[in-house]
């Protein structure tokens, strides 16, 4: 109801100004900058997907692996700039704001595409929450197992169940999920971004030690894992799955509009977001090349699906512990960055359907010494807690990190990163059908669709293979 009042208020306000306390849409003044937006993006992008890049490079080889990573970075940057141009409808300076990805699709495309976008986007966000829960549990177990292995001198296999670690991560998320909205996540995003650099740097140092210990010998081949180590069919499916893993590692378009809505103006939000995207994708690509290529150089065809846990027992164990601890902290923040848009969507729908309900709309202010009072909402408390519990239970049922990552990347890449941004940009800029620019954009979108289908097929094949030897809630590592 509050949002509806604000939107009604914004209709009567001039869109060229605002005030010292409010923006041109009647909402509290946005304070985000290039650096806070970059922190949000880096938190979202440099996630658990980085850990599977050495495996992905091993499937593709020295020739295709780095090239595919570079191409995905270019595609991500290009489509992100298209999407950023659609934040305001009409005029890029004073046009109507679109607060969410789904709002942007509604303003530019409308019709059934809005519902299709909502289904794909929010299912993808739900899937990311599951993937991050699995990844955090694996990293927590890696710390425990590496210390156990170190103490026993390699005599104890140190097997353990993943369920307690997923439950622990879920309990932490129940607490952090009570942060009311995206704009108040800035401190958690900055912390998570710092953790991204920490574990990526630790991973790079770890791989450098491994390569150096092998007398500088670089493993791997131009074409990737050789036939014989795997069958021809497995080689094809693994190569396709590698595309999904890389796509997941670059996936953040689904929350770009929500991040852009935290940015202050002037300058225009589009200009700020383009700079933030360039900085973030550039930094991300540098780290991905480091982790993917050095991981393949160190392990060759034996590169594990999760770089810091597949070989988590080897020295220097303390460096791996630091990296895995940083991953866990990062994933706490990344989980929230991805889930806040979903939380906000459900809560907006509830407020619209039940505008007079105190249970949904009423906040209780809880005083905190030295800080602003915390706003506790019972509907938010209950529904977000149930959401975290459900994602945790599904994670315990499907703890297949590498295959889940590939499937999520494949399913979300084309529709959310490519198709909708391209179609909205065409509509926003009124690009004539069959013009040279229109044809180029359609060819680009079709090529990305083919890549997504191939990646999804490879990841589904991997999940089916995992399920053959799987027992529910009994996943030991």
C-alpha angles and dihedrals in degrees: 000000000000091000091050090052090049092050091048089049091049092058091065096043124090110255095216099068136011121180141272091277103030137046125229091275095055095255124126112281112278115232104186121128139186089277098049090045089049090050091052091048095046089048089053098041105039093058134126089307090081090068094065096048096092089054090047091050090049091057094049101035134220092302103050101022101071091035092055091049091051092048092051090051091052092047091048093050093045096049091043090058089050090051094045089056089061097057090099120041113230112346113042091217106038105012124121113287121238108212100195140026089253092051089054092053090047093052096046107029109012126175124066091344089073092059092043090051092048093051094048095042099048094041087052092050089049089051092049089055088055092047092050092049090054093046094049092050091050091051093048090051090047090060092049094045096046091053091045091050091047094051094047093046091238095304097109115067087208097212115182142170119255097212099086091052093050090049091050091051089048092053091053090049092052087061097044092044088071090072097115103225149354096266091063092055095076095105092048091048092051091049091048092048090052088051089052090058091043097056094037090053092045089049091050092050091047091052091046089055090050094048091046092049088055088059091258093298112157113216128205136058139251093258101038131235110014129241105257094045083062133009122258090254092050090049090056095046092046092050090052091047089051088061089055092049092052092045090053091049090059097039117123106111091104090071100032095102091048089052091046089053089065093058122104125227146252108077095055116267089239093059092046092048094049090054092046090049093050092049094045099044090045093052091043094051091050091054093043092053090048095049098037098044098039090046091054091044090053100043106019114188089356094065107141127233090243109036098203097044105032088069096018096135098066127098138294081054094168091059091052089048091054091048094048092046089052090050092054092050090046093051091052088061096037091053089057095044090056098039100047093078089052092047091050093048094053092045092050090051091049092049091050094050096042105028094160097049114117089194090064103031106032120095123199114213114224113194116231116190111245094008140074114276113274114241109225117194118188095210090050091047095052102038096044091047091052090049093054091047092052094049090048093051092049090048089055089051096047109031096162102129102181098042094043090050091051094047094049091049093049096047095046102037104076103035099039104027099036119009103048096040091050094046093045092048091051090051095043094051094038092233109187117245113256092015116136092256092048093050092048092051092048093049089049091051093047092051090052090049091057090051091050093050092050092048092049092050092051093048094048089052088053093050091049090052091050093050092059091071099029130116117192116252091358102095111147126182 
